[in-house]
């Protein structure tokens, strides 16, 4: 499956089927992340059941600390 991730084409392996899978793949599952799919914000409670589809436009926004 190929999605648009933060504006860039990203091919996903077959085991990435949901938003939760995607966050785990990028090791973001334990961080505060805003997830948008096709311009709709996905609630955190939906991550494990929200399927990804070929061609989806996904935006992942997470915060990085520093000083």
Short mmCIF file of N, CA and C in Angstrom, two decimals:
data_model
loop_
_atom_site.label_atom_id
_atom_site.label_comp_id
_atom_site.label_asym_id
_atom_site.label_seq_id
_atom_site.Cartn_x
_atom_site.Cartn_y
_atom_site.Cartn_z
N UNK A 1 0.85 -1.17 0.00
CA UNK A 1 0.00 0.00 0.00
C UNK A 1 0.90 1.24 0.00
N UNK A 2 0.49 2.25 -0.72
CA UNK A 2 1.23 3.51 -0.77
C UNK A 2 0.31 4.61 -0.27
N UNK A 3 0.80 5.38 0.71
CA UNK A 3 0.06 6.53 1.23
C UNK A 3 0.91 7.78 1.03
N UNK A 4 0.30 8.92 1.20
CA UNK A 4 1.03 10.18 1.25
C UNK A 4 1.21 10.50 2.74
N UNK A 5 2.43 10.45 3.22
CA UNK A 5 2.72 10.69 4.63
C UNK A 5 3.46 12.01 4.77
N UNK A 6 2.80 12.96 5.41
CA UNK A 6 3.36 14.30 5.56
C UNK A 6 3.85 14.85 4.22
N UNK A 7 3.04 14.61 3.18
CA UNK A 7 3.32 15.18 1.87
C UNK A 7 4.26 14.38 0.99
N UNK A 8 4.75 13.23 1.49
CA UNK A 8 5.68 12.42 0.69
C UNK A 8 5.11 11.02 0.52
N UNK A 9 5.35 10.44 -0.64
CA UNK A 9 4.90 9.08 -0.91
C UNK A 9 5.63 8.11 0.00
N UNK A 10 4.87 7.22 0.65
CA UNK A 10 5.44 6.25 1.59
C UNK A 10 4.82 4.89 1.33
N UNK A 11 5.66 3.91 0.98
CA UNK A 11 5.16 2.55 0.81
C UNK A 11 5.17 1.85 2.16
N UNK A 12 4.06 1.22 2.50
CA UNK A 12 3.93 0.54 3.78
C UNK A 12 4.00 -0.97 3.59
N UNK A 13 4.57 -1.64 4.58
CA UNK A 13 4.60 -3.10 4.55
C UNK A 13 3.19 -3.63 4.83
N UNK A 14 2.97 -4.90 4.52
CA UNK A 14 1.65 -5.50 4.66
C UNK A 14 1.14 -5.54 6.09
N UNK A 15 2.03 -5.51 7.08
CA UNK A 15 1.56 -5.61 8.47
C UNK A 15 1.06 -4.27 9.01
N UNK A 16 1.19 -3.20 8.28
CA UNK A 16 0.67 -1.90 8.72
C UNK A 16 -0.71 -1.72 8.11
N UNK A 17 -1.73 -1.90 8.95
CA UNK A 17 -3.11 -1.83 8.49
C UNK A 17 -3.90 -0.71 9.14
N UNK A 18 -3.51 -0.30 10.36
CA UNK A 18 -4.26 0.71 11.10
C UNK A 18 -3.34 1.86 11.49
N UNK A 19 -3.95 2.91 12.01
CA UNK A 19 -3.18 4.04 12.51
C UNK A 19 -2.25 3.58 13.64
N UNK A 20 -2.75 2.72 14.52
CA UNK A 20 -1.92 2.20 15.62
C UNK A 20 -0.69 1.48 15.08
N UNK A 21 -0.86 0.69 14.03
CA UNK A 21 0.27 -0.01 13.41
C UNK A 21 1.28 0.98 12.86
N UNK A 22 0.79 2.04 12.22
CA UNK A 22 1.66 3.06 11.64
C UNK A 22 2.47 3.76 12.72
N UNK A 23 1.81 4.13 13.81
CA UNK A 23 2.51 4.80 14.92
C UNK A 23 3.55 3.87 15.55
N UNK A 24 3.23 2.60 15.69
CA UNK A 24 4.20 1.65 16.25
C UNK A 24 5.40 1.50 15.33
N UNK A 25 5.16 1.46 14.02
CA UNK A 25 6.24 1.33 13.04
C UNK A 25 7.23 2.48 13.17
N UNK A 26 6.73 3.69 13.38
CA UNK A 26 7.59 4.87 13.52
C UNK A 26 7.96 5.17 14.98
N UNK A 27 7.62 4.23 15.88
CA UNK A 27 7.91 4.34 17.32
C UNK A 27 7.34 5.62 17.92
N UNK A 28 6.11 5.93 17.54
CA UNK A 28 5.42 7.12 18.05
C UNK A 28 4.23 6.75 18.93
N UNK A 29 4.03 5.47 19.21
CA UNK A 29 2.85 5.03 19.93
C UNK A 29 2.77 5.57 21.36
N UNK A 30 3.88 5.92 21.97
CA UNK A 30 3.88 6.43 23.34
C UNK A 30 4.10 7.94 23.41
N UNK A 31 3.89 8.61 22.30
CA UNK A 31 4.07 10.06 22.25
C UNK A 31 2.74 10.73 21.96
N UNK A 32 2.70 12.01 22.24
CA UNK A 32 1.51 12.79 21.89
C UNK A 32 1.60 13.09 20.39
N UNK A 33 0.63 12.57 19.65
CA UNK A 33 0.63 12.71 18.19
C UNK A 33 -0.77 13.11 17.74
N UNK A 34 -0.82 14.04 16.83
CA UNK A 34 -2.08 14.37 16.16
C UNK A 34 -2.04 13.66 14.81
N UNK A 35 -3.09 12.90 14.52
CA UNK A 35 -3.17 12.13 13.28
C UNK A 35 -4.33 12.67 12.45
N UNK A 36 -4.03 12.97 11.21
CA UNK A 36 -5.04 13.44 10.27
C UNK A 36 -5.01 12.53 9.04
N UNK A 37 -6.17 12.05 8.63
CA UNK A 37 -6.27 11.24 7.42
C UNK A 37 -7.27 11.92 6.49
N UNK A 38 -6.80 12.24 5.31
CA UNK A 38 -7.64 12.91 4.31
C UNK A 38 -8.36 14.13 4.89
N UNK A 39 -7.59 14.90 5.66
CA UNK A 39 -8.03 16.16 6.27
C UNK A 39 -9.01 16.01 7.42
N UNK A 40 -9.18 14.78 7.93
CA UNK A 40 -10.02 14.52 9.10
C UNK A 40 -9.12 14.12 10.26
N UNK A 41 -9.26 14.79 11.40
CA UNK A 41 -8.49 14.43 12.59
C UNK A 41 -9.07 13.16 13.19
N UNK A 42 -8.20 12.22 13.51
CA UNK A 42 -8.60 10.93 14.07
C UNK A 42 -8.41 10.98 15.58
N UNK A 43 -9.45 10.61 16.31
CA UNK A 43 -9.37 10.56 17.77
C UNK A 43 -8.49 9.40 18.21
N UNK A 44 -7.76 9.60 19.29
CA UNK A 44 -6.83 8.58 19.80
C UNK A 44 -7.53 7.24 20.04
N UNK A 45 -8.76 7.27 20.49
CA UNK A 45 -9.50 6.04 20.76
C UNK A 45 -9.76 5.24 19.49
N UNK A 46 -9.65 5.87 18.33
CA UNK A 46 -9.92 5.21 17.05
C UNK A 46 -8.67 4.64 16.38
N UNK A 47 -7.48 4.90 16.93
CA UNK A 47 -6.24 4.50 16.27
C UNK A 47 -6.18 3.01 15.96
N UNK A 48 -6.65 2.17 16.87
CA UNK A 48 -6.53 0.73 16.67
C UNK A 48 -7.56 0.18 15.69
N UNK A 49 -8.61 0.94 15.38
CA UNK A 49 -9.64 0.45 14.46
C UNK A 49 -9.70 1.25 13.16
N UNK A 50 -8.96 2.36 13.09
CA UNK A 50 -8.97 3.18 11.88
C UNK A 50 -8.04 2.57 10.84
N UNK A 51 -8.62 1.96 9.82
CA UNK A 51 -7.83 1.34 8.76
C UNK A 51 -7.22 2.39 7.84
N UNK A 52 -6.06 2.06 7.31
CA UNK A 52 -5.41 2.86 6.29
C UNK A 52 -5.73 2.24 4.94
N UNK A 53 -5.90 3.10 3.95
CA UNK A 53 -6.20 2.62 2.59
C UNK A 53 -5.19 3.18 1.61
N UNK A 54 -4.97 2.45 0.54
CA UNK A 54 -4.07 2.90 -0.51
C UNK A 54 -4.48 4.29 -0.98
N UNK A 55 -3.51 5.21 -1.02
CA UNK A 55 -3.78 6.56 -1.49
C UNK A 55 -4.17 7.54 -0.40
N UNK A 56 -4.36 7.09 0.84
CA UNK A 56 -4.71 8.01 1.92
C UNK A 56 -3.63 9.08 2.09
N UNK A 57 -4.08 10.29 2.42
CA UNK A 57 -3.17 11.39 2.76
C UNK A 57 -3.13 11.47 4.28
N UNK A 58 -2.00 11.11 4.86
CA UNK A 58 -1.84 11.04 6.31
C UNK A 58 -0.86 12.10 6.77
N UNK A 59 -1.25 12.83 7.80
CA UNK A 59 -0.36 13.80 8.44
C UNK A 59 -0.16 13.35 9.88
N UNK A 60 1.09 13.24 10.29
CA UNK A 60 1.44 12.93 11.68
C UNK A 60 2.16 14.14 12.25
N UNK A 61 1.61 14.69 13.31
CA UNK A 61 2.22 15.86 13.93
C UNK A 61 2.55 15.47 15.38
N UNK A 62 3.84 15.51 15.69
CA UNK A 62 4.24 15.22 17.07
C UNK A 62 5.20 16.29 17.53
N UNK A 63 5.27 16.43 18.84
CA UNK A 63 6.03 17.50 19.43
C UNK A 63 7.39 17.01 19.89
N UNK A 64 8.39 17.83 19.66
CA UNK A 64 9.75 17.50 20.05
C UNK A 64 10.21 18.55 21.05
N UNK A 65 10.70 18.08 22.17
CA UNK A 65 11.20 18.99 23.19
C UNK A 65 12.64 19.39 22.93
N UNK A 66 13.03 20.44 23.56
CA UNK A 66 14.42 20.89 23.41
C UNK A 66 14.55 22.31 23.90
N UNK A 67 15.74 22.79 23.80
CA UNK A 67 15.90 24.15 24.30
C UNK A 67 17.12 24.80 23.74
#
